[in-house]
Coordinates of C-alpha atoms and ligand atoms in Angstrom, one line a residue:
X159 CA 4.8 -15.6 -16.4
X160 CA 3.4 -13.7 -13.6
X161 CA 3.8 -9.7 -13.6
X162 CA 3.8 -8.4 -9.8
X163 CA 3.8 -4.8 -9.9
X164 CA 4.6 -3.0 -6.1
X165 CA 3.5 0.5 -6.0
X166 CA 5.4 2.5 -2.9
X167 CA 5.1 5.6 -1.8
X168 CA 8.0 6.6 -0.6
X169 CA 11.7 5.9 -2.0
X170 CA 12.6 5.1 1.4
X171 CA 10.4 2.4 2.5
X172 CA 11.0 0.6 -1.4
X173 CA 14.8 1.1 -0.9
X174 CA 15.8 -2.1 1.0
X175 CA 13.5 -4.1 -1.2
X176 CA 14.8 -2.7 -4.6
X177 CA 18.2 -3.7 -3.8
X178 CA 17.7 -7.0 -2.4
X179 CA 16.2 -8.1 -5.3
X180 CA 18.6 -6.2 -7.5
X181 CA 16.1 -4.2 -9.4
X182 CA 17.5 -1.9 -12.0
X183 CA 15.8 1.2 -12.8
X184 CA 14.1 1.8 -16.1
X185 CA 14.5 5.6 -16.8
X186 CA 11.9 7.5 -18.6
X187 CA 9.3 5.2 -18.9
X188 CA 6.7 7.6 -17.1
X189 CA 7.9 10.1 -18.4
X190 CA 7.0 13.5 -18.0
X191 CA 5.0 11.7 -14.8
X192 CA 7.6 11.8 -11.4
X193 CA 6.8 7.9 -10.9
X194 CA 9.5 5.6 -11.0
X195 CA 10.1 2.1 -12.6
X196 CA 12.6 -0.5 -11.1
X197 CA 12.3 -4.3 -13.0
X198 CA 13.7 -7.5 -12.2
X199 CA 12.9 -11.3 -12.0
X200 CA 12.5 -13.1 -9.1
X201 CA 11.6 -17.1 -8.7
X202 CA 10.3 -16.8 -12.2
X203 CA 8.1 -13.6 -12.0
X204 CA 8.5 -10.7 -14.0
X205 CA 9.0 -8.2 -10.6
X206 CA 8.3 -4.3 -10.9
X207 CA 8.4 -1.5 -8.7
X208 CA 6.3 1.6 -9.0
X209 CA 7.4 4.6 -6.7
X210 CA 5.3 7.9 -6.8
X211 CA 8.2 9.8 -7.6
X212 CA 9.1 13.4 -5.7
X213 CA 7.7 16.8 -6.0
X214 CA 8.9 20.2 -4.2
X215 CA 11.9 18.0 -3.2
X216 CA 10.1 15.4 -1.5
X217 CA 8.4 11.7 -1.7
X218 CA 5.1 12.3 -3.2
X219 CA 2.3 10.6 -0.9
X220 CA -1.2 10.7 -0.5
X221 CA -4.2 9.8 -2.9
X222 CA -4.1 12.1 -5.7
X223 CA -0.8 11.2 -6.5
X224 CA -1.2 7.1 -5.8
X225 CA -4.4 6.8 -7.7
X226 CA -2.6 8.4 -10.8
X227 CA 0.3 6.1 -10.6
X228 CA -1.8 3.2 -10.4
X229 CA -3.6 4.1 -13.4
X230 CA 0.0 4.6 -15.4
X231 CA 1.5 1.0 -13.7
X232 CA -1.8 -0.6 -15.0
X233 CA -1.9 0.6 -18.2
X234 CA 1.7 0.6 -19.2
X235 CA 2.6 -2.5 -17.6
X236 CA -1.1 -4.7 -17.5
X237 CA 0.4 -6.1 -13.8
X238 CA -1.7 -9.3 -13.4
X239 CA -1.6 -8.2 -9.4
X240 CA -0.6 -5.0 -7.6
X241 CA 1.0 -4.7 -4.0
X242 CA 0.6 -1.6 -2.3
X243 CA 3.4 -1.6 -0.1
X244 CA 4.3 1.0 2.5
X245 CA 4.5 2.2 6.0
X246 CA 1.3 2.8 8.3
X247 CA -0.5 4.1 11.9
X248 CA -1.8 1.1 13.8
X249 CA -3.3 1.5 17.7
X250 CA -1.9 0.2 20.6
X251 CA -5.8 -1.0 21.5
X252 CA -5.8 -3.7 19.3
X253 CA -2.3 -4.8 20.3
X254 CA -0.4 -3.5 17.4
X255 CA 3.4 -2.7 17.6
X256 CA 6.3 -1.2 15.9
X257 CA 7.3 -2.6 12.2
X258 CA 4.7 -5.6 12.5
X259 CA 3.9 -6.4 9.1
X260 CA 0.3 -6.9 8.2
X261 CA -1.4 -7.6 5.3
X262 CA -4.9 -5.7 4.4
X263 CA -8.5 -7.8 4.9
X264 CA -10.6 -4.8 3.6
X265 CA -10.2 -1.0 2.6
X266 CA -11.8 2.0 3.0
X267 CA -11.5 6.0 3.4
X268 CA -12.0 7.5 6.8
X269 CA -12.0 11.3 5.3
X270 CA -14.5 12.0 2.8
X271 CA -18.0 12.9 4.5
X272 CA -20.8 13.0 2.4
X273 CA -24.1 13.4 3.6
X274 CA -26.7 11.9 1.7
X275 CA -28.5 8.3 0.9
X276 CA -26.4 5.1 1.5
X277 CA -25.3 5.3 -2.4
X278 CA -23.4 8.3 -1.6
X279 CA -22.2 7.1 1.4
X280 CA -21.0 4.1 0.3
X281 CA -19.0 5.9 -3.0
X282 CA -17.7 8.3 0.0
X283 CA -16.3 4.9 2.1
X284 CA -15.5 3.1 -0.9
X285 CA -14.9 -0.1 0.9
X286 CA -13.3 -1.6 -2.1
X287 CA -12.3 -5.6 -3.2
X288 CA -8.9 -6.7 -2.1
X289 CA -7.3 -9.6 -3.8
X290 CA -9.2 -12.9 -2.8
X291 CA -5.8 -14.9 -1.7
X292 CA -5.2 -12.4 0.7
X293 CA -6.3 -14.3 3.8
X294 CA -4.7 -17.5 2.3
X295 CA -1.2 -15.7 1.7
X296 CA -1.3 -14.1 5.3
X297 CA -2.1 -17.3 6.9
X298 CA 1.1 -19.4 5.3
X299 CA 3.3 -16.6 6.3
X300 CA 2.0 -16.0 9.3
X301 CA 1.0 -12.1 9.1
X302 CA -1.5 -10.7 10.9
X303 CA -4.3 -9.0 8.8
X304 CA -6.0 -5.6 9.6
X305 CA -8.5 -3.3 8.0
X306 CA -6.7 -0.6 6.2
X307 CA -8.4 3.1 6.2
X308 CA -7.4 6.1 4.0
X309 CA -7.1 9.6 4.4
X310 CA -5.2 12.6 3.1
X311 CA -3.4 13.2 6.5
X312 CA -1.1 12.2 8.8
X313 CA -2.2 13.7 12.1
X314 CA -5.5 12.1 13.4
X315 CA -8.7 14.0 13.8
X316 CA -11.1 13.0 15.9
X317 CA -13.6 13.0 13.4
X318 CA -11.7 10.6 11.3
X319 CA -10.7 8.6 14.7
X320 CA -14.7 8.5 14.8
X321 CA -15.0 7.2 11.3
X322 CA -12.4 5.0 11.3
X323 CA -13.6 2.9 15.1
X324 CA -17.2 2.6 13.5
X325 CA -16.1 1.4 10.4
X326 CA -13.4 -1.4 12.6
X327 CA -10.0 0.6 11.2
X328 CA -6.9 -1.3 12.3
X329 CA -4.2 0.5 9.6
X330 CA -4.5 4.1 8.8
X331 CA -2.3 5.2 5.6
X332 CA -2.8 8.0 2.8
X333 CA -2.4 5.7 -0.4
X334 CA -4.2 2.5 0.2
X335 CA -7.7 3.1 -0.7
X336 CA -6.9 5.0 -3.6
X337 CA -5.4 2.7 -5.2
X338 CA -8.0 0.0 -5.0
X339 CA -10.5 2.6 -6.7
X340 CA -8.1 2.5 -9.6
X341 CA -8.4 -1.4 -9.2
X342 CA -11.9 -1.9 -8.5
X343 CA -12.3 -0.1 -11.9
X344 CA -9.9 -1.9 -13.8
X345 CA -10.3 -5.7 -12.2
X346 CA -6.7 -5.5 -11.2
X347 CA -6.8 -7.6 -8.1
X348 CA -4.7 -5.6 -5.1
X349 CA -2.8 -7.4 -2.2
X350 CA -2.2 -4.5 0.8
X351 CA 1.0 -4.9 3.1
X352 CA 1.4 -2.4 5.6
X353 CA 4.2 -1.9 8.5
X354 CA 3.4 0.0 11.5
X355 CA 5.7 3.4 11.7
X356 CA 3.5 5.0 14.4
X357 CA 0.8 3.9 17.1
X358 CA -2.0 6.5 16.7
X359 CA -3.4 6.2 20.3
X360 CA 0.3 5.7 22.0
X361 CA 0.4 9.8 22.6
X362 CA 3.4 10.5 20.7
X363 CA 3.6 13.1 18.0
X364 CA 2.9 11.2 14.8
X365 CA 5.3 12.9 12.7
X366 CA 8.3 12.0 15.3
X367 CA 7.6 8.6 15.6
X368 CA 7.1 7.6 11.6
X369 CA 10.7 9.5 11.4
X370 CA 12.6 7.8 14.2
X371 CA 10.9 4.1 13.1
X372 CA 10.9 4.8 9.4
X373 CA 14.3 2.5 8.6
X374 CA 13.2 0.2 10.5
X375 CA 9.4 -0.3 9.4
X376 CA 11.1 -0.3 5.7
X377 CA 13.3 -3.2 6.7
X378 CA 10.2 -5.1 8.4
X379 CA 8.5 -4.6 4.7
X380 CA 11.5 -5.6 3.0
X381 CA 11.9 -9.5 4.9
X382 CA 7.7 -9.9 4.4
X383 CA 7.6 -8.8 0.7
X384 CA 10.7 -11.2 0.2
X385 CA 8.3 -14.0 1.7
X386 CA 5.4 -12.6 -0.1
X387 CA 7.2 -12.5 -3.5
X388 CA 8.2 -15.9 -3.1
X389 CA 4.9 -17.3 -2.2
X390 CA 3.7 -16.0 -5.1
X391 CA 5.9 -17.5 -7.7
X392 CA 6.1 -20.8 -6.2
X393 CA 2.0 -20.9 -5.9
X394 CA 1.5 -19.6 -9.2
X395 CA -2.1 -18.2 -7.2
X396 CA -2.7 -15.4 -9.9
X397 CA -4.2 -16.0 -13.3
X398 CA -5.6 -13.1 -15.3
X399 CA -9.0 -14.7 -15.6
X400 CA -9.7 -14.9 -11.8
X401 CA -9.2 -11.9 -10.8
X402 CA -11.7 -10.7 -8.0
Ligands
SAH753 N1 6.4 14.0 6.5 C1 6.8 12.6 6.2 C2 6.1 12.2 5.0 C3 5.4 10.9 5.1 S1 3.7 10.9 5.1 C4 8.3 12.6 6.1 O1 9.0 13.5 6.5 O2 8.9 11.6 5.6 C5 3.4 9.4 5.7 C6 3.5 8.2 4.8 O3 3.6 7.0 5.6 C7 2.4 8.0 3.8 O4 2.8 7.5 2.6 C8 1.4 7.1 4.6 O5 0.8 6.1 3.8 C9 2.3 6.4 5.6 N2 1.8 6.6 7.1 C10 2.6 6.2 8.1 N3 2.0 6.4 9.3 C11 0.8 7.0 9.0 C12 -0.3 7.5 9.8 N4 -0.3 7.4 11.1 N5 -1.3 8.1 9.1 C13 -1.4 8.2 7.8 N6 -0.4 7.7 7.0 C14 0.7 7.1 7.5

C-alpha cells in the first residue's frame, strides 16, 4: 500500500483537509517534538498528516522547524512520498491570483548568500529534485506549475526579490526548500502544492493580505489535495524503488 505523508505548516491551512478525509489524530507519537500526526485511508492509501506543531502560542513555520519535522515524518513513518502543502506569495507579473493552486516544477532558497565558487553557491540555492510525476500529475488535473523559492521571511527584500527574478521564482514560501534538503538526502521523492495567500508585487501589506485570504487559500488546497490524493491511489505512480 502506498504511504502519503503531507507535511503543513500551519494547523489552519491542514484543517479543512484533515477533516474531509476524516483523519484522526495520533497523540504522542512525536513526542517531546510539537509536530502533529493525523492518519487515515483514503482510495487505498495509508494517508498521514504531519503539522509542525505551535511554539510561543503559535503555528510554527519557517525552515528550521520544517526541515526537522521532515526528518521525524521520514524516519518514523518511511512515507514512500511527501507533499509539502501550504499557503504561498505569487506575483501579479506572471498572472498569478488569489487561492490558485499550483503545484512546484523546481525549488530553491532565495535568502542565503554565500559568496564564493559555484559549489558554494550552488549548496547556498540548493535547487533541489522534486518528485519526477510532478509535471504528469499537474497536467491531468489541470494545475498550473511554478518555481517555488524559500526564505525565512515573509516581507520581501529587494535583495531576495533580486535573487528570486534571476533564478525565475514564481512561489515564494518559508518551508518548501527545506524540506526537499531533507529529501534530497534521504531519496524521499517530494511533490510541492502551493495556494497563493498574497501577490508580492500587488502593493498590499503582505501580512494583511495572507490573513484576510488565509480560509480561503486553505480551502483552494483542500479541493486540489482531494484531486491529488486521488490521483495518486488510483495511478499507483509511486514505488519505493523509483524514487528520483
Ligand atoms: N504571521 C502569520 C504567520 C504565517 S507566516 C500569521 O499570523 O498567521 C506565512 C506562512 O505562509 C508560511 O508558512 C509560508 O510558507 C506561507 N506564506 C504565505 N505567503 C507567503 C509569502 N508571501 N512569503 C513567504 N511565505 C509565505
Amino acid at each position: 500500500m502506498n504511504h502519503i505523508c503531507y507535511i503543513i505548516a500551519m494547523q489552519a491551512e491542514a484543517q479543512p483537509f484533515i477533516q474531509e478525509f476524516q483523519m484522526e489524530e495520533v497523540t504522542g507519537f512525536f513526542s517531546p517534538y510539537p509536530f502533529r500526526l493525523y492518519q487515515g485511508e483514503v482510495d487505498g492509501s495509508r494517508l498521514s498528516v504531519v503539522l509542525l506543531g505551535q511554539q510561543h502560542g503559535t503555528d510554527l513555520v519557517g525552515c528550521e522547524a520544517a526541515s526537522i519535522t521532515a526528518m521525524a515524518a521520514i524516519q518514523g513513518l518511511a512515507p514512500d512520498l511527501i507533499v509539502n502543502s501550504g499557503t504561498c506569495g505569487a506575483f501579479k507579473a506572471d498572472g498569478a491570483a488569489i487561492a490558485e493552486v499550483y503545484v512546484g516544477n523546481a525549488v530553491m532558497f532565495h535568502d542565503r548568500r554565500v559568496p564564493g565558487d559555484d559549489e558554494w553557491g550552488t549548496q547556498a540555492l540548493g535547487n533541489y529534485p522534486l518528485w519526477s510525476g510532478s509535471a504528469k500529475l499537474a497536467e491531468a488535473l489541470g494545475l498550473r506549475m511554478g518555481k517555488v523559492t524559500t526564505g525565512s521571511s515573509l516581507d520581501l527584500q529587494p535583495v531576495d526579490e533580486e535573487i528570486i527574478r534571476q533564478h525565475g521564482g514564481q512561489l515564494k514560501d518559508m518551508e518548501a526548500a527545506a524540506i526537499a534538503f531533507v529529501c534530497s538526502l534521504t531519496g524521499v521523492p517530494l511533490l510541492l502544492v502551493k495556494s497563493v495567500t498574497d501577490l508580492c508585487d500587488g502593493g498590499e501589506k503582505t501580512y494583511d493580505e495572507f490573513r484576510r485570504n488565509l480560509s480561503a487559500a486553505s480551502h483552494a488546497l483542500r479541493d486540489a489535495n482531494l484531486s491529488i490524493v486521488r490521483y495518486l491511489s488510483r495511478s499507483k505512480l509511486i514505488c519505493r524503488t523509483s524514487r528520483s
